[in-house]
């Protein structure tokens, strides 16, 4: 949320690289001010800020009101000792000799915390000094232009400064940063010197791992993107992290981002770096783990400002000392950051955001770089960081990105919130309620897709958001979670409504539940289908991207869905496994098609039992749903009561899942019933006899329903491959992931039974791993 205002793109990266090579610490005006001019308490109350588009339009509205000679977006640079500062000033009026810094906002300007205002003045004054240098001015007027995106009013605050005063101000900020800049430059020199001597932490590369490492290294050197399909067991994490570290000095990389879909992936990334440290004891790299606010907050019952949370109070005054302590540790993982934060009495979550500026490797969830308000992406653009991005288990990117760029509003939740809403908000919320009720009434069918988001509803939603923002600014301790939840959902909805297009669907789903004054409940959804448009800018901002997983076929699907840059290379890494290790059999006598499913229970049960009796051990049977699971397990227990069984539960905590997995031992035996695409279908590692076989009684395809059918139609329109992109490819990716649980090392042996006659079709076989040797099961 720090970076929700418009990000100013700063051009000409080549200059930056030359400066870095000349041992200058390069920093944007904004970051210089954030690191040196912020004092006092952390205060997130004024962050309900305009969306990016509102911000851009606001800037445009202000500058278009100015005279024709008014100058905009002026690139300015300056330096002091080892610090080189650059940025773009919003506007300059040569007649008035006035430099303007434009800030868009929602809510009440009077409620803006002092340290936000101080920061804005600091930015304006730094630009003013750079302007004085460039135009050889002896004095200049400095203006903060606050533009209210709701009322369209401007508030102008002006002050006049001599160039000398501005120079002093600029140099004071730079001096404050100097100690950090110098240590960062020294750290970079040491880091690069040690990295150039980096040795691989194992005696040799595994089969396929060398090819992977070479591809990643070359991609970093040639500033390219890679889609790497590599089976489990070749050491993908080390095979991608190691070459990027090795490439850092020569490719002049500032940072490596290791981004994961799950926390287990984060741990793998951190462990790979720990292994590299162990074998390279002099290595100087700072690794930071980013964790979500929910997981790192020490006061979940409080709000993020000094009047509420003790760790926000005086945060900016104490953060420099906390930063020194944290940076003294090579591995700044969650536990290390928490411990430093508590010693210095600062918030661990916001401390970790500060540390991102000073870290070399950052390990965190996909959303830190890819979502709407991604902090690492904003940092990359603002500071011109040269970054290489690693995306672990990248087959998850399509679904995860769709979620990042989708939004839902529930009429039922809105009505419940209405009861709790403060009186002053009632009128605007009632108007929204009435518009929503009209939408519900006008829709005859339960589910309907619309070509656009109704304008009146969107405007009323914006108005409601603006009023709630004002209210929150006036009532900083207001904490009603129903109102706040609606507010955040509505913000996301309104933001995505601005960029609504072919990549998304807008639909309304009505339910039979009655809410409010005899209205049917409904859900309004902006449903992203093709995240490519949003992700493409993220990929382009990086020096290189490597997306890797065991299941990235066909690559054209991922290229189209994710918007990978042109010339992205697809690398299919050779499997280290011998086909003799894995027996893959197709049970053609079984059909798991919906209509024929009830006939499938018995043959599935007999085949599973036969396999178990032939070679007792640990097996998993994957089916398509919990209902199906229940039926098959019931029959199995009935017919084969002596074979032990366990099953996945609908709801399992992280602890439950861990305990469940520990029961797969080298000596245990039995059949585990699980749902494909669930917690046990990927990212679990059961080597050796902990798992010797899998039965996959489904093609993994998403259910045919109204929403998926709409997605199919959209995919057909855009790519001409509706069925494949909506059902077939996502389904088979889940199958291959689940099957990949069986063979984890070159010593493992096992069996996979693909239980459906469609696995005999050539178009399906084409999507299965090339190294599998597949035969048909003889009944
Ligand atoms: S500890 Fe929690 S409430 Fe306090 S500032 Fe940090 S995230 Fe906010």
mmCIF file of N, CA and C in Angstrom, residues 683-733:
data_model
loop_
_atom_site.group_PDB
_atom_site.id
_atom_site.type_symbol
_atom_site.label_atom_id
_atom_site.label_comp_id
_atom_site.label_asym_id
_atom_site.label_seq_id
_atom_site.Cartn_x
_atom_site.Cartn_y
_atom_site.Cartn_z
ATOM 1 N N UNK A 683 3.765 -30.204 -4.467
ATOM 2 C CA UNK A 683 4.628 -29.621 -3.434
ATOM 3 C C UNK A 683 4.744 -30.477 -2.175
ATOM 4 N N UNK A 684 4.609 -31.797 -2.321
ATOM 5 C CA UNK A 684 4.938 -32.660 -1.182
ATOM 6 C C UNK A 684 6.017 -33.631 -1.637
ATOM 7 N N UNK A 685 6.906 -33.937 -0.727
ATOM 8 C CA UNK A 685 8.086 -34.701 -1.099
ATOM 9 C C UNK A 685 8.123 -35.987 -0.282
ATOM 10 N N UNK A 686 7.711 -37.100 -0.902
ATOM 11 C CA UNK A 686 7.665 -38.385 -0.191
ATOM 12 C C UNK A 686 8.600 -39.357 -0.910
ATOM 13 N N UNK A 687 9.885 -39.222 -0.613
ATOM 14 C CA UNK A 687 10.883 -40.003 -1.349
ATOM 15 C C UNK A 687 10.901 -41.461 -0.888
ATOM 16 N N UNK A 688 11.518 -42.302 -1.689
ATOM 17 C CA UNK A 688 11.699 -43.722 -1.353
ATOM 18 C C UNK A 688 10.364 -44.414 -1.159
ATOM 19 N N UNK A 689 10.320 -45.288 -0.145
ATOM 20 C CA UNK A 689 9.105 -46.073 0.080
ATOM 21 C C UNK A 689 8.004 -45.288 0.785
ATOM 22 N N UNK A 690 8.245 -44.012 1.048
ATOM 23 C CA UNK A 690 7.160 -43.223 1.670
ATOM 24 C C UNK A 690 5.992 -43.087 0.690
ATOM 25 N N UNK A 691 6.282 -43.232 -0.615
ATOM 26 C CA UNK A 691 5.190 -43.283 -1.606
ATOM 27 C C UNK A 691 5.692 -44.105 -2.788
ATOM 28 N N UNK A 692 4.986 -45.197 -3.092
ATOM 29 C CA UNK A 692 5.464 -46.033 -4.215
ATOM 30 C C UNK A 692 4.475 -46.064 -5.377
ATOM 31 N N UNK A 693 3.360 -45.386 -5.232
ATOM 32 C CA UNK A 693 2.447 -45.397 -6.368
ATOM 33 C C UNK A 693 1.308 -44.405 -6.241
ATOM 34 N N UNK A 694 0.774 -44.025 -7.418
ATOM 35 C CA UNK A 694 -0.387 -43.123 -7.433
ATOM 36 C C UNK A 694 -1.401 -43.637 -8.436
ATOM 37 N N UNK A 695 -2.662 -43.512 -8.090
ATOM 38 C CA UNK A 695 -3.773 -43.836 -8.995
ATOM 39 C C UNK A 695 -4.457 -42.514 -9.288
ATOM 40 N N UNK A 696 -4.646 -42.210 -10.558
ATOM 41 C CA UNK A 696 -5.274 -40.920 -10.872
ATOM 42 C C UNK A 696 -6.558 -41.201 -11.632
ATOM 43 N N UNK A 697 -7.667 -41.108 -10.888
ATOM 44 C CA UNK A 697 -8.965 -41.464 -11.459
ATOM 45 C C UNK A 697 -9.716 -40.210 -11.890
ATOM 46 N N UNK A 698 -9.089 -39.407 -12.714
ATOM 47 C CA UNK A 698 -9.698 -38.172 -13.230
ATOM 48 C C UNK A 698 -8.724 -37.579 -14.234
ATOM 49 N N UNK A 699 -9.248 -36.710 -15.108
ATOM 50 C CA UNK A 699 -8.340 -35.965 -15.992
ATOM 51 C C UNK A 699 -8.061 -34.590 -15.409
ATOM 52 N N UNK A 700 -8.584 -34.364 -14.229
ATOM 53 C CA UNK A 700 -8.271 -33.107 -13.513
ATOM 54 C C UNK A 700 -8.944 -31.874 -14.074
ATOM 55 N N UNK A 701 -9.833 -32.063 -15.050
ATOM 56 C CA UNK A 701 -10.379 -30.879 -15.718
ATOM 57 C C UNK A 701 -11.369 -30.153 -14.820
ATOM 58 N N UNK A 702 -11.348 -28.810 -14.849
ATOM 59 C CA UNK A 702 -12.311 -28.054 -14.050
ATOM 60 C C UNK A 702 -13.738 -28.464 -14.424
ATOM 61 N N UNK A 703 -14.619 -28.316 -13.456
ATOM 62 C CA UNK A 703 -16.032 -28.649 -13.652
ATOM 63 C C UNK A 703 -16.632 -27.800 -14.787
ATOM 64 N N UNK A 704 -17.524 -28.397 -15.545
ATOM 65 C CA UNK A 704 -18.228 -27.578 -16.548
ATOM 66 C C UNK A 704 -19.353 -26.849 -15.823
ATOM 67 N N UNK A 705 -19.236 -25.545 -15.711
ATOM 68 C CA UNK A 705 -20.309 -24.743 -15.108
ATOM 69 C C UNK A 705 -20.399 -23.409 -15.849
ATOM 70 N N UNK A 706 -21.299 -22.557 -15.405
ATOM 71 C CA UNK A 706 -21.533 -21.314 -16.163
ATOM 72 C C UNK A 706 -20.282 -20.445 -16.251
ATOM 73 N N UNK A 707 -19.579 -20.350 -15.130
ATOM 74 C CA UNK A 707 -18.412 -19.473 -15.117
ATOM 75 C C UNK A 707 -17.325 -20.037 -16.034
ATOM 76 N N UNK A 708 -17.039 -21.339 -15.886
ATOM 77 C CA UNK A 708 -15.998 -21.932 -16.726
ATOM 78 C C UNK A 708 -16.386 -21.893 -18.203
ATOM 79 N N UNK A 709 -17.674 -22.024 -18.465
ATOM 80 C CA UNK A 709 -18.105 -21.945 -19.857
ATOM 81 C C UNK A 709 -17.886 -20.532 -20.413
ATOM 82 N N UNK A 710 -18.125 -19.511 -19.571
ATOM 83 C CA UNK A 710 -17.865 -18.134 -20.020
ATOM 84 C C UNK A 710 -16.374 -17.948 -20.290
ATOM 85 N N UNK A 711 -15.573 -18.561 -19.433
ATOM 86 C CA UNK A 711 -14.115 -18.456 -19.637
ATOM 87 C C UNK A 711 -13.726 -19.155 -20.936
ATOM 88 N N UNK A 712 -14.353 -20.298 -21.169
ATOM 89 C CA UNK A 712 -14.055 -21.036 -22.409
ATOM 90 C C UNK A 712 -14.384 -20.168 -23.632
ATOM 91 N N UNK A 713 -15.543 -19.512 -23.569
ATOM 92 C CA UNK A 713 -15.952 -18.676 -24.713
ATOM 93 C C UNK A 713 -14.934 -17.544 -24.923
ATOM 94 N N UNK A 714 -14.515 -16.934 -23.793
ATOM 95 C CA UNK A 714 -13.539 -15.833 -23.914
ATOM 96 C C UNK A 714 -12.215 -16.333 -24.482
ATOM 97 N N UNK A 715 -11.779 -17.507 -24.033
ATOM 98 C CA UNK A 715 -10.513 -18.091 -24.534
ATOM 99 C C UNK A 715 -10.634 -18.422 -26.014
ATOM 100 N N UNK A 716 -11.811 -18.873 -26.396
ATOM 101 C CA UNK A 716 -12.031 -19.225 -27.801
ATOM 102 C C UNK A 716 -11.950 -17.951 -28.646
ATOM 103 N N UNK A 717 -12.597 -16.884 -28.143
ATOM 104 C CA UNK A 717 -12.602 -15.618 -28.895
ATOM 105 C C UNK A 717 -11.183 -15.079 -29.041
ATOM 106 N N UNK A 718 -10.428 -15.115 -27.952
ATOM 107 C CA UNK A 718 -9.107 -14.469 -27.986
ATOM 108 C C UNK A 718 -8.043 -15.373 -28.620
ATOM 109 N N UNK A 719 -8.078 -16.665 -28.290
ATOM 110 C CA UNK A 719 -6.975 -17.540 -28.744
ATOM 111 C C UNK A 719 -7.424 -18.651 -29.690
ATOM 112 N N UNK A 720 -8.730 -18.831 -29.827
ATOM 113 C CA UNK A 720 -9.228 -19.922 -30.662
ATOM 114 C C UNK A 720 -9.000 -21.290 -30.038
ATOM 115 N N UNK A 721 -8.788 -21.350 -28.723
ATOM 116 C CA UNK A 721 -8.517 -22.622 -28.057
ATOM 117 C C UNK A 721 -9.290 -22.688 -26.734
ATOM 118 N N UNK A 722 -10.585 -22.477 -26.827
ATOM 119 C CA UNK A 722 -11.403 -22.384 -25.619
ATOM 120 C C UNK A 722 -11.350 -23.618 -24.747
ATOM 121 N N UNK A 723 -11.583 -24.791 -25.315
ATOM 122 C CA UNK A 723 -11.627 -26.034 -24.538
ATOM 123 C C UNK A 723 -10.251 -26.346 -23.939
ATOM 124 N N UNK A 724 -9.241 -26.258 -24.774
ATOM 125 C CA UNK A 724 -7.890 -26.620 -24.305
ATOM 126 C C UNK A 724 -7.438 -25.699 -23.173
ATOM 127 N N UNK A 725 -7.631 -24.369 -23.372
ATOM 128 C CA UNK A 725 -7.109 -23.409 -22.398
ATOM 129 C C UNK A 725 -7.922 -23.404 -21.099
ATOM 130 N N UNK A 726 -9.199 -23.786 -21.189
ATOM 131 C CA UNK A 726 -10.031 -23.715 -19.973
ATOM 132 C C UNK A 726 -10.040 -25.046 -19.234
ATOM 133 N N UNK A 727 -10.083 -26.123 -19.983
ATOM 134 C CA UNK A 727 -10.261 -27.433 -19.328
ATOM 135 C C UNK A 727 -9.039 -28.346 -19.459
ATOM 136 N N UNK A 728 -8.675 -28.621 -20.696
ATOM 137 C CA UNK A 728 -7.709 -29.691 -20.918
ATOM 138 C C UNK A 728 -6.328 -29.416 -20.300
ATOM 139 N N UNK A 729 -5.739 -28.273 -20.655
ATOM 140 C CA UNK A 729 -4.372 -28.023 -20.181
ATOM 141 C C UNK A 729 -4.308 -27.876 -18.658
ATOM 142 N N UNK A 730 -5.195 -27.071 -18.057
ATOM 143 C CA UNK A 730 -5.120 -26.975 -16.582
ATOM 144 C C UNK A 730 -5.323 -28.332 -15.910
ATOM 145 N N UNK A 731 -6.204 -29.161 -16.489
ATOM 146 C CA UNK A 731 -6.467 -30.480 -15.910
ATOM 147 C C UNK A 731 -5.233 -31.358 -15.963
ATOM 148 N N UNK A 732 -4.645 -31.440 -17.138
ATOM 149 C CA UNK A 732 -3.480 -32.328 -17.293
ATOM 150 C C UNK A 732 -2.270 -31.836 -16.497
ATOM 151 N N UNK A 733 -2.183 -30.522 -16.315
ATOM 152 C CA UNK A 733 -1.076 -30.012 -15.483
ATOM 153 C C UNK A 733 -1.211 -30.541 -14.051
#
